[in-house]
Amino acid sequence: MADERDERLAHLGMIQAVITRMAEESARMKQFALAAIGVLASTAAGTHSAALAYVAGALSVIFWLLDARYLQQERWYRALFDQIRADTGPTDFCMAPNAQIRQRHALIDTLRGWSVAPLYGTLVIIALLVAQTVGTLATPTS
């Protein structure tokens, strides 16, 4: 009985390490995205390059997808943690979330999540506004 409990605690510790790693990578992704998009948008504004602003917008979407994927996997492992915690009997040390867990946490739901949609949506809007403003300034008026 004590061995099963120790094994379960070890298994939960392994899952918690994955959850922590996913959360750290998500935070790192946000930091890098803010820096990269900020540099691209300010460079686009300074050089009057609408194309560079559109690149910043496209890069924002790519970061949005990557960060949502980290968040999705974090949710998978949180659900796996809850499942293992509630189970009785010996653990098999399985680290793969089952199909039911994966279906419950779809990528589209994480794309609209409160921790990614406002940030990356704002970055996309800023990039598009910079592109529009730069494009308007670059167009000669008669």
PDB file of N, CA and C in Angstrom, residues 35-124:
ATOM      1  N   ALA A  35       8.662  41.236 -27.413  1.00  0.00           N
ATOM      2  CA  ALA A  35       9.905  41.878 -27.846  1.00  0.00           C
ATOM      3  C   ALA A  35      10.024  41.881 -29.367  1.00  0.00           C
ATOM      4  N   ALA A  36       9.800  40.736 -29.997  1.00  0.00           N
ATOM      5  CA  ALA A  36       9.968  40.628 -31.449  1.00  0.00           C
ATOM      6  C   ALA A  36       8.959  41.486 -32.202  1.00  0.00           C
ATOM      7  N   ILE A  37       7.703  41.430 -31.797  1.00  0.00           N
ATOM      8  CA  ILE A  37       6.671  42.201 -32.489  1.00  0.00           C
ATOM      9  C   ILE A  37       6.873  43.688 -32.239  1.00  0.00           C
ATOM     10  N   GLY A  38       7.275  44.048 -31.030  1.00  0.00           N
ATOM     11  CA  GLY A  38       7.555  45.449 -30.733  1.00  0.00           C
ATOM     12  C   GLY A  38       8.678  46.004 -31.594  1.00  0.00           C
ATOM     13  N   VAL A  39       9.742  45.235 -31.741  1.00  0.00           N
ATOM     14  CA  VAL A  39      10.869  45.669 -32.579  1.00  0.00           C
ATOM     15  C   VAL A  39      10.435  45.789 -34.038  1.00  0.00           C
ATOM     16  N   LEU A  40       9.729  44.784 -34.534  1.00  0.00           N
ATOM     17  CA  LEU A  40       9.286  44.827 -35.933  1.00  0.00           C
ATOM     18  C   LEU A  40       8.329  45.982 -36.189  1.00  0.00           C
ATOM     19  N   ALA A  41       7.366  46.192 -35.291  1.00  0.00           N
ATOM     20  CA  ALA A  41       6.389  47.268 -35.488  1.00  0.00           C
ATOM     21  C   ALA A  41       7.059  48.641 -35.415  1.00  0.00           C
ATOM     22  N   SER A  42       7.970  48.826 -34.467  1.00  0.00           N
ATOM     23  CA  SER A  42       8.642  50.126 -34.371  1.00  0.00           C
ATOM     24  C   SER A  42       9.582  50.354 -35.550  1.00  0.00           C
ATOM     25  N   THR A  43      10.236  49.297 -36.008  1.00  0.00           N
ATOM     26  CA  THR A  43      11.089  49.424 -37.197  1.00  0.00           C
ATOM     27  C   THR A  43      10.243  49.729 -38.426  1.00  0.00           C
ATOM     28  N   ALA A  44       9.089  49.082 -38.533  1.00  0.00           N
ATOM     29  CA  ALA A  44       8.183  49.341 -39.661  1.00  0.00           C
ATOM     30  C   ALA A  44       7.726  50.794 -39.648  1.00  0.00           C
ATOM     31  N   ALA A  45       7.400  51.303 -38.469  1.00  0.00           N
ATOM     32  CA  ALA A  45       6.965  52.696 -38.377  1.00  0.00           C
ATOM     33  C   ALA A  45       8.113  53.648 -38.697  1.00  0.00           C
ATOM     34  N   GLY A  46       9.308  53.329 -38.211  1.00  0.00           N
ATOM     35  CA  GLY A  46      10.459  54.197 -38.448  1.00  0.00           C
ATOM     36  C   GLY A  46      10.927  54.215 -39.892  1.00  0.00           C
ATOM     37  N   THR A  47      10.790  53.093 -40.582  1.00  0.00           N
ATOM     38  CA  THR A  47      11.249  53.004 -41.974  1.00  0.00           C
ATOM     39  C   THR A  47      10.108  53.144 -42.975  1.00  0.00           C
ATOM     40  N   HIS A  48       8.907  53.372 -42.475  1.00  0.00           N
ATOM     41  CA  HIS A  48       7.705  53.485 -43.327  1.00  0.00           C
ATOM     42  C   HIS A  48       7.532  52.258 -44.211  1.00  0.00           C
ATOM     43  N   SER A  49       7.701  51.088 -43.610  1.00  0.00           N
ATOM     44  CA  SER A  49       7.590  49.828 -44.343  1.00  0.00           C
ATOM     45  C   SER A  49       6.327  49.085 -43.907  1.00  0.00           C
ATOM     46  N   ALA A  50       5.291  49.176 -44.734  1.00  0.00           N
ATOM     47  CA  ALA A  50       4.048  48.460 -44.442  1.00  0.00           C
ATOM     48  C   ALA A  50       4.283  46.953 -44.493  1.00  0.00           C
ATOM     49  N   ALA A  51       5.170  46.516 -45.391  1.00  0.00           N
ATOM     50  CA  ALA A  51       5.451  45.085 -45.513  1.00  0.00           C
ATOM     51  C   ALA A  51       6.013  44.529 -44.206  1.00  0.00           C
ATOM     52  N   LEU A  52       6.880  45.281 -43.560  1.00  0.00           N
ATOM     53  CA  LEU A  52       7.452  44.846 -42.287  1.00  0.00           C
ATOM     54  C   LEU A  52       6.374  44.782 -41.197  1.00  0.00           C
ATOM     55  N   ALA A  53       5.432  45.697 -41.241  1.00  0.00           N
ATOM     56  CA  ALA A  53       4.323  45.662 -40.279  1.00  0.00           C
ATOM     57  C   ALA A  53       3.450  44.437 -40.514  1.00  0.00           C
ATOM     58  N   TYR A  54       3.245  44.070 -41.784  1.00  0.00           N
ATOM     59  CA  TYR A  54       2.473  42.857 -42.077  1.00  0.00           C
ATOM     60  C   TYR A  54       3.224  41.601 -41.612  1.00  0.00           C
ATOM     61  N   VAL A  55       4.537  41.630 -41.724  1.00  0.00           N
ATOM     62  CA  VAL A  55       5.344  40.520 -41.200  1.00  0.00           C
ATOM     63  C   VAL A  55       5.149  40.422 -39.682  1.00  0.00           C
ATOM     64  N   ALA A  56       5.113  41.560 -39.006  1.00  0.00           N
ATOM     65  CA  ALA A  56       4.870  41.565 -37.558  1.00  0.00           C
ATOM     66  C   ALA A  56       3.501  40.965 -37.246  1.00  0.00           C
ATOM     67  N   GLY A  57       2.504  41.283 -38.050  1.00  0.00           N
ATOM     68  CA  GLY A  57       1.171  40.710 -37.855  1.00  0.00           C
ATOM     69  C   GLY A  57       1.163  39.212 -38.068  1.00  0.00           C
ATOM     70  N   ALA A  58       1.828  38.762 -39.126  1.00  0.00           N
ATOM     71  CA  ALA A  58       1.902  37.323 -39.398  1.00  0.00           C
ATOM     72  C   ALA A  58       2.667  36.602 -38.293  1.00  0.00           C
ATOM     73  N   LEU A  59       3.729  37.213 -37.827  1.00  0.00           N
ATOM     74  CA  LEU A  59       4.505  36.626 -36.736  1.00  0.00           C
ATOM     75  C   LEU A  59       3.676  36.554 -35.448  1.00  0.00           C
ATOM     76  N   SER A  60       2.825  37.543 -35.238  1.00  0.00           N
ATOM     77  CA  SER A  60       1.926  37.515 -34.075  1.00  0.00           C
ATOM     78  C   SER A  60       1.003  36.306 -34.129  1.00  0.00           C
ATOM     79  N   VAL A  61       0.477  36.018 -35.312  1.00  0.00           N
ATOM     80  CA  VAL A  61      -0.407  34.861 -35.473  1.00  0.00           C
ATOM     81  C   VAL A  61       0.363  33.564 -35.214  1.00  0.00           C
ATOM     82  N   ILE A  62       1.592  33.485 -35.696  1.00  0.00           N
ATOM     83  CA  ILE A  62       2.413  32.286 -35.474  1.00  0.00           C
ATOM     84  C   ILE A  62       2.687  32.097 -33.979  1.00  0.00           C
ATOM     85  N   PHE A  63       3.066  33.178 -33.294  1.00  0.00           N
ATOM     86  CA  PHE A  63       3.278  33.088 -31.847  1.00  0.00           C
ATOM     87  C   PHE A  63       1.987  32.701 -31.126  1.00  0.00           C
ATOM     88  N   TRP A  64       0.868  33.215 -31.594  1.00  0.00           N
ATOM     89  CA  TRP A  64      -0.437  32.894 -31.010  1.00  0.00           C
ATOM     90  C   TRP A  64      -0.683  31.385 -31.085  1.00  0.00           C
ATOM     91  N   LEU A  65      -0.425  30.823 -32.255  1.00  0.00           N
ATOM     92  CA  LEU A  65      -0.612  29.375 -32.433  1.00  0.00           C
ATOM     93  C   LEU A  65       0.330  28.566 -31.539  1.00  0.00           C
ATOM     94  N   LEU A  66       1.586  28.964 -31.495  1.00  0.00           N
ATOM     95  CA  LEU A  66       2.562  28.243 -30.669  1.00  0.00           C
ATOM     96  C   LEU A  66       2.210  28.320 -29.184  1.00  0.00           C
ATOM     97  N   ASP A  67       1.862  29.504 -28.732  1.00  0.00           N
ATOM     98  CA  ASP A  67       1.526  29.671 -27.321  1.00  0.00           C
ATOM     99  C   ASP A  67       0.248  28.909 -26.975  1.00  0.00           C
ATOM    100  N   ALA A  68      -0.722  28.911 -27.876  1.00  0.00           N
ATOM    101  CA  ALA A  68      -1.957  28.155 -27.641  1.00  0.00           C
ATOM    102  C   ALA A  68      -1.662  26.662 -27.568  1.00  0.00           C
ATOM    103  N   ARG A  69      -0.713  26.202 -28.347  1.00  0.00           N
ATOM    104  CA  ARG A  69      -0.339  24.784 -28.307  1.00  0.00           C
ATOM    105  C   ARG A  69       0.287  24.426 -26.950  1.00  0.00           C
ATOM    106  N   TYR A  70       1.164  25.299 -26.438  1.00  0.00           N
ATOM    107  CA  TYR A  70       1.717  25.071 -25.099  1.00  0.00           C
ATOM    108  C   TYR A  70       0.598  25.041 -24.058  1.00  0.00           C
ATOM    109  N   LEU A  71      -0.341  25.977 -24.171  1.00  0.00           N
ATOM    110  CA  LEU A  71      -1.450  26.026 -23.225  1.00  0.00           C
ATOM    111  C   LEU A  71      -2.319  24.775 -23.334  1.00  0.00           C
ATOM    112  N   GLN A  72      -2.548  24.309 -24.558  1.00  0.00           N
ATOM    113  CA  GLN A  72      -3.337  23.094 -24.756  1.00  0.00           C
ATOM    114  C   GLN A  72      -2.663  21.901 -24.073  1.00  0.00           C
ATOM    115  N   GLN A  73      -1.371  21.762 -24.283  1.00  0.00           N
ATOM    116  CA  GLN A  73      -0.658  20.649 -23.662  1.00  0.00           C
ATOM    117  C   GLN A  73      -0.632  20.783 -22.143  1.00  0.00           C
ATOM    118  N   GLU A  74      -0.515  21.988 -21.642  1.00  0.00           N
ATOM    119  CA  GLU A  74      -0.569  22.189 -20.193  1.00  0.00           C
ATOM    120  C   GLU A  74      -1.926  21.732 -19.654  1.00  0.00           C
ATOM    121  N   ARG A  75      -2.996  22.064 -20.346  1.00  0.00           N
ATOM    122  CA  ARG A  75      -4.331  21.633 -19.922  1.00  0.00           C
ATOM    123  C   ARG A  75      -4.461  20.113 -19.980  1.00  0.00           C
ATOM    124  N   TRP A  76      -3.874  19.497 -21.011  1.00  0.00           N
ATOM    125  CA  TRP A  76      -3.903  18.032 -21.103  1.00  0.00           C
ATOM    126  C   TRP A  76      -3.264  17.413 -19.863  1.00  0.00           C
ATOM    127  N   TYR A  77      -2.100  17.926 -19.492  1.00  0.00           N
ATOM    128  CA  TYR A  77      -1.380  17.341 -18.366  1.00  0.00           C
ATOM    129  C   TYR A  77      -2.031  17.674 -17.029  1.00  0.00           C
ATOM    130  N   ARG A  78      -2.700  18.795 -16.936  1.00  0.00           N
ATOM    131  CA  ARG A  78      -3.472  19.075 -15.718  1.00  0.00           C
ATOM    132  C   ARG A  78      -4.615  18.075 -15.573  1.00  0.00           C
ATOM    133  N   ALA A  79      -5.280  17.770 -16.693  1.00  0.00           N
ATOM    134  CA  ALA A  79      -6.366  16.771 -16.656  1.00  0.00           C
ATOM    135  C   ALA A  79      -5.809  15.384 -16.336  1.00  0.00           C
ATOM    136  N   LEU A  80      -4.641  15.055 -16.904  1.00  0.00           N
ATOM    137  CA  LEU A  80      -4.004  13.772 -16.594  1.00  0.00           C
ATOM    138  C   LEU A  80      -3.637  13.706 -15.114  1.00  0.00           C
ATOM    139  N   PHE A  81      -3.127  14.812 -14.579  1.00  0.00           N
ATOM    140  CA  PHE A  81      -2.797  14.877 -13.155  1.00  0.00           C
ATOM    141  C   PHE A  81      -4.034  14.577 -12.313  1.00  0.00           C
ATOM    142  N   ASP A  82      -5.150  15.228 -12.643  1.00  0.00           N
ATOM    143  CA  ASP A  82      -6.391  15.001 -11.893  1.00  0.00           C
ATOM    144  C   ASP A  82      -6.857  13.556 -12.011  1.00  0.00           C
ATOM    145  N   GLN A  83      -6.692  12.985 -13.198  1.00  0.00           N
ATOM    146  CA  GLN A  83      -7.105  11.596 -13.415  1.00  0.00           C
ATOM    147  C   GLN A  83      -6.252  10.637 -12.579  1.00  0.00           C
ATOM    148  N   ILE A  84      -4.949  10.824 -12.602  1.00  0.00           N
ATOM    149  CA  ILE A  84      -4.042   9.951 -11.844  1.00  0.00           C
ATOM    150  C   ILE A  84      -4.271  10.133 -10.342  1.00  0.00           C
ATOM    151  N   ARG A  85      -4.505  11.367  -9.934  1.00  0.00           N
ATOM    152  CA  ARG A  85      -4.745  11.648  -8.514  1.00  0.00           C
ATOM    153  C   ARG A  85      -5.994  10.923  -8.017  1.00  0.00           C
ATOM    154  N   ALA A  86      -7.026  10.851  -8.857  1.00  0.00           N
ATOM    155  CA  ALA A  86      -8.292  10.228  -8.452  1.00  0.00           C
ATOM    156  C   ALA A  86      -8.276   8.706  -8.575  1.00  0.00           C
ATOM    157  N   ASP A  87      -7.360   8.164  -9.388  1.00  0.00           N
ATOM    158  CA  ASP A  87      -7.313   6.714  -9.584  1.00  0.00           C
ATOM    159  C   ASP A  87      -6.926   5.998  -8.297  1.00  0.00           C
ATOM    160  N   THR A  88      -7.348   4.738  -8.233  1.00  0.00           N
ATOM    161  CA  THR A  88      -6.925   3.869  -7.134  1.00  0.00           C
ATOM    162  C   THR A  88      -6.162   2.702  -7.735  1.00  0.00           C
ATOM    163  N   GLY A  89      -5.359   2.070  -6.944  1.00  0.00           N
ATOM    164  CA  GLY A  89      -4.581   0.950  -7.448  1.00  0.00           C
ATOM    165  C   GLY A  89      -3.213   1.396  -7.921  1.00  0.00           C
ATOM    166  N   PRO A  90      -2.448   0.455  -8.440  1.00  0.00           N
ATOM    167  CA  PRO A  90      -1.082   0.788  -8.881  1.00  0.00           C
ATOM    168  C   PRO A  90      -1.097   1.685 -10.116  1.00  0.00           C
ATOM    169  N   THR A  91      -0.066   2.505 -10.222  1.00  0.00           N
ATOM    170  CA  THR A  91       0.056   3.396 -11.371  1.00  0.00           C
ATOM    171  C   THR A  91       0.949   2.754 -12.420  1.00  0.00           C
ATOM    172  N   ASP A  92       0.721   3.102 -13.676  1.00  0.00           N
ATOM    173  CA  ASP A  92       1.531   2.553 -14.764  1.00  0.00           C
ATOM    174  C   ASP A  92       2.569   3.564 -15.267  1.00  0.00           C
ATOM    175  N   PHE A  93       2.634   4.725 -14.637  1.00  0.00           N
ATOM    176  CA  PHE A  93       3.561   5.803 -15.004  1.00  0.00           C
ATOM    177  C   PHE A  93       3.351   6.288 -16.435  1.00  0.00           C
ATOM    178  N   CYS A  94       2.138   6.166 -16.937  1.00  0.00           N
ATOM    179  CA  CYS A  94       1.808   6.658 -18.276  1.00  0.00           C
ATOM    180  C   CYS A  94       1.864   8.185 -18.270  1.00  0.00           C
ATOM    181  N   MET A  95       2.567   8.746 -19.236  1.00  0.00           N
ATOM    182  CA  MET A  95       2.696  10.197 -19.328  1.00  0.00           C
ATOM    183  C   MET A  95       1.939  10.765 -20.523  1.00  0.00           C
ATOM    184  N   ALA A  96       1.176   9.937 -21.214  1.00  0.00           N
ATOM    185  CA  ALA A  96       0.446  10.391 -22.397  1.00  0.00           C
ATOM    186  C   ALA A  96      -1.022  10.610 -22.051  1.00  0.00           C
ATOM    187  N   PRO A  97      -1.524  11.828 -22.259  1.00  0.00           N
ATOM    188  CA  PRO A  97      -2.953  12.060 -22.048  1.00  0.00           C
ATOM    189  C   PRO A  97      -3.771  11.214 -23.027  1.00  0.00           C
ATOM    190  N   ASN A  98      -4.856  10.640 -22.539  1.00  0.00           N
ATOM    191  CA  ASN A  98      -5.663   9.777 -23.403  1.00  0.00           C
ATOM    192  C   ASN A  98      -6.496  10.604 -24.382  1.00  0.00           C
ATOM    193  N   ALA A  99      -7.163   9.908 -25.300  1.00  0.00           N
ATOM    194  CA  ALA A  99      -7.933  10.580 -26.353  1.00  0.00           C
ATOM    195  C   ALA A  99      -9.063  11.425 -25.776  1.00  0.00           C
ATOM    196  N   GLN A 100      -9.672  10.958 -24.708  1.00  0.00           N
ATOM    197  CA  GLN A 100     -10.766  11.708 -24.092  1.00  0.00           C
ATOM    198  C   GLN A 100     -10.269  13.057 -23.564  1.00  0.00           C
ATOM    199  N   ILE A 101      -9.123  13.064 -22.936  1.00  0.00           N
ATOM    200  CA  ILE A 101      -8.542  14.312 -22.430  1.00  0.00           C
ATOM    201  C   ILE A 101      -8.203  15.235 -23.592  1.00  0.00           C
ATOM    202  N   ARG A 102      -7.607  14.687 -24.638  1.00  0.00           N
ATOM    203  CA  ARG A 102      -7.223  15.518 -25.785  1.00  0.00           C
ATOM    204  C   ARG A 102      -8.433  16.109 -26.492  1.00  0.00           C
ATOM    205  N   GLN A 103      -9.523  15.360 -26.574  1.00  0.00           N
ATOM    206  CA  GLN A 103     -10.727  15.886 -27.220  1.00  0.00           C
ATOM    207  C   GLN A 103     -11.372  16.985 -26.382  1.00  0.00           C
ATOM    208  N   ARG A 104     -11.274  16.862 -25.077  1.00  0.00           N
ATOM    209  CA  ARG A 104     -11.886  17.842 -24.180  1.00  0.00           C
ATOM    210  C   ARG A 104     -11.184  19.199 -24.249  1.00  0.00           C
ATOM    211  N   HIS A 105      -9.912  19.206 -24.612  1.00  0.00           N
ATOM    212  CA  HIS A 105      -9.133  20.448 -24.656  1.00  0.00           C
ATOM    213  C   HIS A 105      -8.625  20.661 -26.080  1.00  0.00           C
ATOM    214  N   ALA A 106      -9.488  21.172 -26.940  1.00  0.00           N
ATOM    215  CA  ALA A 106      -9.154  21.380 -28.352  1.00  0.00           C
ATOM    216  C   ALA A 106      -8.324  22.652 -28.526  1.00  0.00           C
ATOM    217  N   LEU A 107      -7.548  22.686 -29.595  1.00  0.00           N
ATOM    218  CA  LEU A 107      -6.692  23.840 -29.873  1.00  0.00           C
ATOM    219  C   LEU A 107      -7.517  25.104 -30.087  1.00  0.00           C
ATOM    220  N   ILE A 108      -8.657  24.983 -30.741  1.00  0.00           N
ATOM    221  CA  ILE A 108      -9.490  26.165 -31.006  1.00  0.00           C
ATOM    222  C   ILE A 108      -9.931  26.824 -29.699  1.00  0.00           C
ATOM    223  N   ASP A 109     -10.188  26.006 -28.680  1.00  0.00           N
ATOM    224  CA  ASP A 109     -10.580  26.566 -27.379  1.00  0.00           C
ATOM    225  C   ASP A 109      -9.423  27.314 -26.727  1.00  0.00           C
ATOM    226  N   THR A 110      -8.226  26.792 -26.870  1.00  0.00           N
ATOM    227  CA  THR A 110      -7.079  27.471 -26.261  1.00  0.00           C
ATOM    228  C   THR A 110      -6.694  28.726 -27.042  1.00  0.00           C
ATOM    229  N   LEU A 111      -6.963  28.745 -28.343  1.00  0.00           N
ATOM    230  CA  LEU A 111      -6.705  29.958 -29.124  1.00  0.00           C
ATOM    231  C   LEU A 111      -7.557  31.125 -28.628  1.00  0.00           C
ATOM    232  N   ARG A 112      -8.749  30.805 -28.137  1.00  0.00           N
ATOM    233  CA  ARG A 112      -9.660  31.838 -27.636  1.00  0.00           C
ATOM    234  C   ARG A 112      -9.523  32.041 -26.134  1.00  0.00           C
ATOM    235  N   GLY A 113      -8.556  31.394 -25.521  1.00  0.00           N
ATOM    236  CA  GLY A 113      -8.384  31.462 -24.070  1.00  0.00           C
ATOM    237  C   GLY A 113      -8.020  32.857 -23.588  1.00  0.00           C
ATOM    238  N   TRP A 114      -8.347  33.127 -22.327  1.00  0.00           N
ATOM    239  CA  TRP A 114      -8.127  34.453 -21.761  1.00  0.00           C
ATOM    240  C   TRP A 114      -6.651  34.813 -21.645  1.00  0.00           C
ATOM    241  N   SER A 115      -5.772  33.825 -21.636  1.00  0.00           N
ATOM    242  CA  SER A 115      -4.348  34.135 -21.466  1.00  0.00           C
ATOM    243  C   SER A 115      -3.613  34.322 -22.790  1.00  0.00           C
ATOM    244  N   VAL A 116      -4.261  34.042 -23.916  1.00  0.00           N
ATOM    245  CA  VAL A 116      -3.588  34.223 -25.205  1.00  0.00           C
ATOM    246  C   VAL A 116      -4.337  35.164 -26.147  1.00  0.00           C
ATOM    247  N   ALA A 117      -5.642  35.054 -26.242  1.00  0.00           N
ATOM    248  CA  ALA A 117      -6.404  35.838 -27.224  1.00  0.00           C
ATOM    249  C   ALA A 117      -6.257  37.350 -27.038  1.00  0.00           C
ATOM    250  N   PRO A 118      -6.403  37.889 -25.831  1.00  0.00           N
ATOM    251  CA  PRO A 118      -6.261  39.345 -25.706  1.00  0.00           C
ATOM    252  C   PRO A 118      -4.865  39.849 -26.079  1.00  0.00           C
ATOM    253  N   LEU A 119      -3.839  39.133 -25.652  1.00  0.00           N
ATOM    254  CA  LEU A 119      -2.470  39.565 -25.939  1.00  0.00           C
ATOM    255  C   LEU A 119      -2.172  39.520 -27.431  1.00  0.00           C
ATOM    256  N   TYR A 120      -2.343  38.351 -28.033  1.00  0.00           N
ATOM    257  CA  TYR A 120      -1.967  38.206 -29.438  1.00  0.00           C
ATOM    258  C   TYR A 120      -2.945  38.915 -30.366  1.00  0.00           C
ATOM    259  N   GLY A 121      -4.209  38.978 -29.986  1.00  0.00           N
ATOM    260  CA  GLY A 121      -5.175  39.749 -30.774  1.00  0.00           C
ATOM    261  C   GLY A 121      -4.779  41.214 -30.821  1.00  0.00           C
ATOM    262  N   THR A 122      -4.350  41.742 -29.678  1.00  0.00           N
ATOM    263  CA  THR A 122      -3.888  43.131 -29.616  1.00  0.00           C
ATOM    264  C   THR A 122      -2.637  43.333 -30.463  1.00  0.00           C
ATOM    265  N   LEU A 123      -1.712  42.384 -30.414  1.00  0.00           N
ATOM    266  CA  LEU A 123      -0.495  42.504 -31.229  1.00  0.00           C
ATOM    267  C   LEU A 123      -0.821  42.504 -32.722  1.00  0.00           C
ATOM    268  N   VAL A 124      -1.757  41.657 -33.135  1.00  0.00           N
ATOM    269  CA  VAL A 124      -2.164  41.625 -34.547  1.00  0.00           C
ATOM    270  C   VAL A 124      -2.793  42.958 -34.935  1.00  0.00           C
TER     271      VAL A 124
END
